[in-house]
Amino acid sequence: MNKPTPLVAGNWKMNGHANSLAEFEALETLVSEKGTASCDVLICPPYTLVAAMASGAKGPVAVGAQDCHFEVSGAHTGDISADMLKDAGASYIIVGHSERRADHAETDEIVLSKAKAVHANGLVAIVCVGETEAQREAGKTEEIVLGQLANSLPAEATPDNSIVAYEPVWAIGTGKTPTTADVAEIHTAIRSALVERFGTAGKMFKLLYGGSVKASNAGELMVAENVNGALVGGASLKAHDFDGIIDAYR
Ligand code: PGA
């Protein structure tokens, strides 16, 4: 049975200016020179840089976005649609990141609509799920994560149009990470839920781990069972740091 091709994805969050495009170019150079061997590579910059990054991209690193509105167009001041992001050159869109869920009160229902909008445009949705520290301490990790998965991932999801990112909220930007065994446990539960829902196709969805991934811990986290890559925040901002994570797949 084939396995999903891993993806190492960078989420720049609200960071980066026009001069940060040089960092993207530096990453492309590193990836071209060193190769990726066995993974795909993606950067999701802020909206302001998507078009410039995508138009300058030479190929080894894909360009995505960090969120989208679920409507195609209309009276939604400040929002951007998946259709517009496709037009700007994005090929992936992250939806349901915990910072969106927390800062913008995004529910599973909203995340589901956004993922459907991503699919309707032929792009790949990276659907994020993850428990808070309090939920983990209450022993509810699996219940929360599988609940978010069931309610945020559309019925039309396939391994080609959807990726699941497990990101424990307490591990994001904190330097704390779950143990490899903890990551394997929840990723295996996610895999089982996908197989139950989608049959054998469930085996081919990429499952990314995210939360304080850096070059020094990527090796051990990326070999955890059912982990098919990483979603990286802070350590994706500098080409050299991010490339150190890609090393886990070289
Ligand atoms: P971090 O962020 O790598 O800075 O912890 C991960 C994320 O939020 O995607």
Short mmCIF file of C-alpha atoms and ligand atoms in Angstrom, two decimals:
data_model
loop_
_atom_site.label_atom_id
_atom_site.label_comp_id
_atom_site.label_asym_id
_atom_site.label_seq_id
_atom_site.Cartn_x
_atom_site.Cartn_y
_atom_site.Cartn_z
CA MET A 1 0.00 0.00 0.00
CA ASN A 2 1.30 3.43 -0.92
CA LYS A 3 1.81 6.03 1.77
CA PRO A 4 0.96 9.72 1.51
CA THR A 5 3.81 11.92 0.25
CA PRO A 6 4.74 14.09 3.25
CA LEU A 7 4.36 17.87 3.17
CA VAL A 8 6.44 20.38 5.10
CA ALA A 9 4.30 23.53 5.21
CA GLY A 10 5.24 26.94 6.56
CA ASN A 11 2.65 29.32 8.01
CA TRP A 12 4.14 32.81 8.20
CA LYS A 13 1.08 34.08 10.13
CA MET A 14 1.05 37.91 10.37
CA ASN A 15 4.71 38.27 9.48
CA GLY A 16 6.51 39.40 6.36
CA HIS A 17 6.94 42.38 4.06
CA ALA A 18 7.93 42.74 0.44
CA ASN A 19 11.56 42.21 1.36
CA SER A 20 10.66 38.81 2.86
CA LEU A 21 10.27 37.50 -0.68
CA ALA A 22 14.06 37.15 -0.63
CA GLU A 23 13.64 34.57 2.15
CA PHE A 24 11.27 32.60 -0.07
CA GLU A 25 13.78 32.76 -2.92
CA ALA A 26 16.52 31.58 -0.57
CA LEU A 27 14.32 28.64 0.42
CA GLU A 28 13.69 27.76 -3.21
CA THR A 29 17.42 27.79 -3.83
CA LEU A 30 18.09 25.53 -0.84
CA VAL A 31 15.35 23.10 -1.86
CA SER A 32 16.54 23.03 -5.47
CA GLU A 33 20.15 22.50 -4.51
CA LYS A 34 19.62 19.95 -1.74
CA GLY A 35 16.44 18.36 -3.10
CA THR A 36 13.57 17.22 -0.92
CA ALA A 37 13.94 13.50 -1.57
CA SER A 38 10.56 12.55 -0.27
CA CYS A 39 8.38 15.51 0.65
CA ASP A 40 6.52 18.47 -0.83
CA VAL A 41 7.24 21.97 0.46
CA LEU A 42 4.79 24.86 0.90
CA ILE A 43 4.86 28.42 2.25
CA CYS A 44 1.67 30.24 3.27
CA PRO A 45 2.58 33.94 3.55
CA PRO A 46 0.15 36.70 4.57
CA TYR A 47 -2.37 37.69 1.88
CA THR A 48 -0.30 40.74 0.91
CA LEU A 49 2.50 38.52 -0.38
CA VAL A 50 0.58 35.65 -2.01
CA ALA A 51 0.46 37.08 -5.54
CA ALA A 52 4.07 38.28 -5.61
CA MET A 53 5.36 35.06 -4.09
CA ALA A 54 3.32 32.88 -6.44
CA SER A 55 4.28 34.84 -9.54
CA GLY A 56 7.98 34.68 -8.65
CA ALA A 57 7.90 31.02 -7.60
CA LYS A 58 10.15 28.79 -9.65
CA GLY A 59 8.54 25.48 -8.70
CA PRO A 60 10.19 23.61 -5.83
CA VAL A 61 8.11 25.40 -3.18
CA ALA A 62 4.33 25.80 -3.50
CA VAL A 63 2.48 28.90 -2.30
CA GLY A 64 -0.68 28.90 -0.21
CA ALA A 65 -2.80 31.15 2.01
CA GLN A 66 -3.70 31.08 5.69
CA ASP A 67 -7.48 31.46 5.55
CA CYS A 68 -10.34 32.45 3.24
CA HIS A 69 -13.97 33.52 3.36
CA PHE A 70 -16.55 30.87 2.48
CA GLU A 71 -18.41 33.06 -0.01
CA VAL A 72 -17.11 33.66 -3.53
CA SER A 73 -17.59 37.45 -3.44
CA GLY A 74 -19.79 40.13 -1.94
CA ALA A 75 -20.20 42.58 0.92
CA HIS A 76 -17.60 41.19 3.33
CA THR A 77 -15.24 44.05 4.04
CA GLY A 78 -11.72 42.92 4.69
CA ASP A 79 -12.30 39.31 3.66
CA ILE A 80 -10.72 37.36 0.81
CA SER A 81 -12.33 34.44 -1.01
CA ALA A 82 -10.77 31.15 -2.07
CA ASP A 83 -11.57 32.15 -5.63
CA MET A 84 -9.48 35.34 -5.22
CA LEU A 85 -6.62 33.38 -3.67
CA LYS A 86 -6.66 30.94 -6.55
CA ASP A 87 -6.52 33.93 -8.88
CA ALA A 88 -3.50 35.21 -6.92
CA GLY A 89 -1.71 31.89 -7.43
CA ALA A 90 -2.33 30.00 -4.17
CA SER A 91 -2.67 26.26 -4.45
CA TYR A 92 -3.38 25.44 -0.79
CA ILE A 93 -5.43 27.25 1.87
CA ILE A 94 -5.22 26.63 5.61
CA VAL A 95 -8.64 26.65 7.30
CA GLY A 96 -9.61 26.33 10.96
CA HIS A 97 -6.24 27.28 12.42
CA SER A 98 -6.67 27.54 16.20
CA GLU A 99 -5.74 31.24 16.06
CA ARG A 100 -8.68 31.80 13.69
CA ARG A 101 -10.94 29.64 15.84
CA ALA A 102 -9.93 31.61 18.97
CA ASP A 103 -9.46 35.17 17.63
CA HIS A 104 -12.38 35.15 15.20
CA ALA A 105 -14.75 32.74 16.93
CA GLU A 106 -14.68 30.35 13.99
CA THR A 107 -16.82 27.29 14.64
CA ASP A 108 -16.51 23.88 13.02
CA GLU A 109 -19.47 24.88 10.85
CA ILE A 110 -17.63 27.94 9.53
CA VAL A 111 -14.44 25.94 8.99
CA LEU A 112 -16.46 23.33 7.08
CA SER A 113 -17.89 26.04 4.78
CA LYS A 114 -14.41 27.42 4.18
CA ALA A 115 -13.03 23.98 3.34
CA LYS A 116 -15.90 23.51 0.87
CA ALA A 117 -15.04 26.86 -0.74
CA VAL A 118 -11.42 25.74 -1.08
CA HIS A 119 -12.55 22.51 -2.76
CA ALA A 120 -14.96 24.33 -5.05
CA ASN A 121 -11.95 26.20 -6.43
CA GLY A 122 -9.90 23.09 -6.98
CA LEU A 123 -7.41 23.99 -4.24
CA VAL A 124 -6.16 21.90 -1.33
CA ALA A 125 -7.63 22.62 2.13
CA ILE A 126 -5.35 22.16 5.14
CA VAL A 127 -7.91 21.62 7.89
CA CYS A 128 -6.54 22.25 11.39
CA VAL A 129 -7.69 20.55 14.57
CA GLY A 130 -6.27 20.49 18.09
CA GLU A 131 -7.07 20.57 21.78
CA THR A 132 -6.32 23.26 24.36
CA GLU A 133 -4.20 22.57 27.41
CA ALA A 134 -7.29 22.44 29.64
CA GLN A 135 -8.95 19.93 27.31
CA ARG A 136 -5.82 17.77 27.33
CA GLU A 137 -5.60 17.90 31.11
CA ALA A 138 -9.25 16.88 31.31
CA GLY A 139 -8.43 13.80 29.20
CA LYS A 140 -10.53 15.07 26.30
CA THR A 141 -7.89 15.28 23.56
CA GLU A 142 -9.29 12.53 21.36
CA GLU A 143 -12.90 13.58 21.82
CA ILE A 144 -12.13 17.20 20.88
CA VAL A 145 -9.84 16.40 17.96
CA LEU A 146 -12.08 13.74 16.42
CA GLY A 147 -15.12 15.97 16.94
CA GLN A 148 -13.46 18.87 15.12
CA LEU A 149 -12.36 16.49 12.38
CA ALA A 150 -15.84 15.06 11.86
CA ASN A 151 -17.45 18.50 11.77
CA SER A 152 -14.83 20.54 9.87
CA LEU A 153 -13.82 18.12 7.11
CA PRO A 154 -16.40 18.03 4.28
CA ALA A 155 -17.97 14.81 3.08
CA GLU A 156 -16.40 15.51 -0.35
CA ALA A 157 -12.89 15.49 1.12
CA THR A 158 -10.35 13.30 -0.67
CA PRO A 159 -6.63 12.78 -0.09
CA ASP A 160 -6.05 15.01 -3.14
CA ASN A 161 -8.08 17.99 -1.96
CA SER A 162 -7.64 17.83 1.82
CA ILE A 163 -4.89 17.58 4.39
CA VAL A 164 -5.43 17.34 8.15
CA ALA A 165 -3.12 19.25 10.50
CA TYR A 166 -3.12 18.24 14.16
CA GLU A 167 -1.92 21.19 16.20
CA PRO A 168 -2.30 21.05 19.97
CA VAL A 169 -3.10 24.66 20.91
CA TRP A 170 -0.76 24.53 23.92
CA ALA A 171 2.17 23.58 21.69
CA ILE A 172 1.79 26.46 19.22
CA GLY A 173 4.52 29.05 19.63
CA THR A 174 5.35 27.85 23.13
CA GLY A 175 8.37 25.63 22.55
CA LYS A 176 6.43 22.78 24.20
CA THR A 177 5.70 19.66 22.16
CA PRO A 178 3.89 16.41 22.88
CA THR A 179 6.06 13.30 23.03
CA THR A 180 6.49 11.29 19.85
CA ALA A 181 4.30 8.62 21.45
CA ASP A 182 1.52 11.15 22.17
CA VAL A 183 1.68 12.42 18.60
CA ALA A 184 1.56 8.86 17.25
CA GLU A 185 -1.45 8.06 19.43
CA ILE A 186 -3.60 10.95 18.27
CA HIS A 187 -2.48 10.69 14.63
CA THR A 188 -3.38 7.01 14.65
CA ALA A 189 -6.81 7.89 16.08
CA ILE A 190 -7.26 10.48 13.31
CA ARG A 191 -6.19 7.91 10.70
CA SER A 192 -8.71 5.38 12.03
CA ALA A 193 -11.49 7.96 11.96
CA LEU A 194 -10.62 8.83 8.34
CA VAL A 195 -10.59 5.17 7.30
CA GLU A 196 -13.91 4.64 9.04
CA ARG A 197 -15.39 7.59 7.19
CA PHE A 198 -13.72 7.38 3.78
CA GLY A 199 -12.72 3.72 3.49
CA THR A 200 -9.28 2.88 2.11
CA ALA A 201 -8.94 6.47 0.79
CA GLY A 202 -8.66 7.44 4.46
CA LYS A 203 -5.21 5.87 4.49
CA MET A 204 -3.90 8.36 1.93
CA PHE A 205 -4.76 11.70 3.58
CA LYS A 206 -1.63 13.54 4.70
CA LEU A 207 -1.68 14.11 8.48
CA LEU A 208 0.59 16.99 9.50
CA TYR A 209 1.78 17.65 13.02
CA GLY A 210 2.10 21.32 14.04
CA GLY A 211 3.20 23.11 17.20
CA SER A 212 6.78 24.23 17.96
CA VAL A 213 8.33 22.12 15.21
CA LYS A 214 11.94 23.09 14.61
CA ALA A 215 15.03 21.53 13.05
CA SER A 216 16.12 20.04 16.37
CA ASN A 217 12.88 18.11 17.03
CA ALA A 218 11.60 17.47 13.48
CA GLY A 219 13.51 14.23 13.14
CA GLU A 220 11.80 12.59 16.10
CA LEU A 221 8.32 14.06 15.48
CA MET A 222 8.26 13.24 11.76
CA VAL A 223 8.93 9.54 12.32
CA ALA A 224 5.90 9.16 14.60
CA GLU A 225 3.35 6.75 13.21
CA ASN A 226 0.86 8.35 10.84
CA VAL A 227 2.71 11.67 10.71
CA ASN A 228 3.10 12.79 7.09
CA GLY A 229 4.80 16.13 7.53
CA ALA A 230 4.63 19.33 9.53
CA LEU A 231 2.84 22.67 9.73
CA VAL A 232 5.41 25.13 10.97
CA GLY A 233 4.95 28.67 12.27
CA GLY A 234 7.93 30.48 13.80
CA ALA A 235 10.60 28.23 12.32
CA SER A 236 9.28 28.76 8.78
CA LEU A 237 10.19 32.45 8.65
CA LYS A 238 13.87 31.94 7.92
CA ALA A 239 14.82 29.81 4.93
CA HIS A 240 17.72 28.19 6.74
CA ASP A 241 15.62 27.20 9.80
CA PHE A 242 12.83 25.85 7.64
CA ASP A 243 15.24 23.94 5.48
CA GLY A 244 16.55 22.29 8.66
CA ILE A 245 13.06 20.83 9.17
CA ILE A 246 12.92 19.62 5.56
CA ASP A 247 16.14 17.76 6.40
CA ALA A 248 13.95 15.25 8.28
CA TYR A 249 12.94 13.99 4.82
CA ARG A 250 16.36 13.95 3.19
P1 PGA B 1 4.65 27.29 15.69
O1 PGA B 1 3.22 27.47 14.98
O2 PGA B 1 5.47 26.39 14.80
O3 PGA B 1 5.21 28.69 15.78
O4 PGA B 1 4.41 26.68 17.02
C1 PGA B 1 2.61 26.37 14.35
C2 PGA B 1 1.30 26.80 13.74
O5 PGA B 1 0.53 27.53 14.38
O6 PGA B 1 0.98 26.42 12.59
#
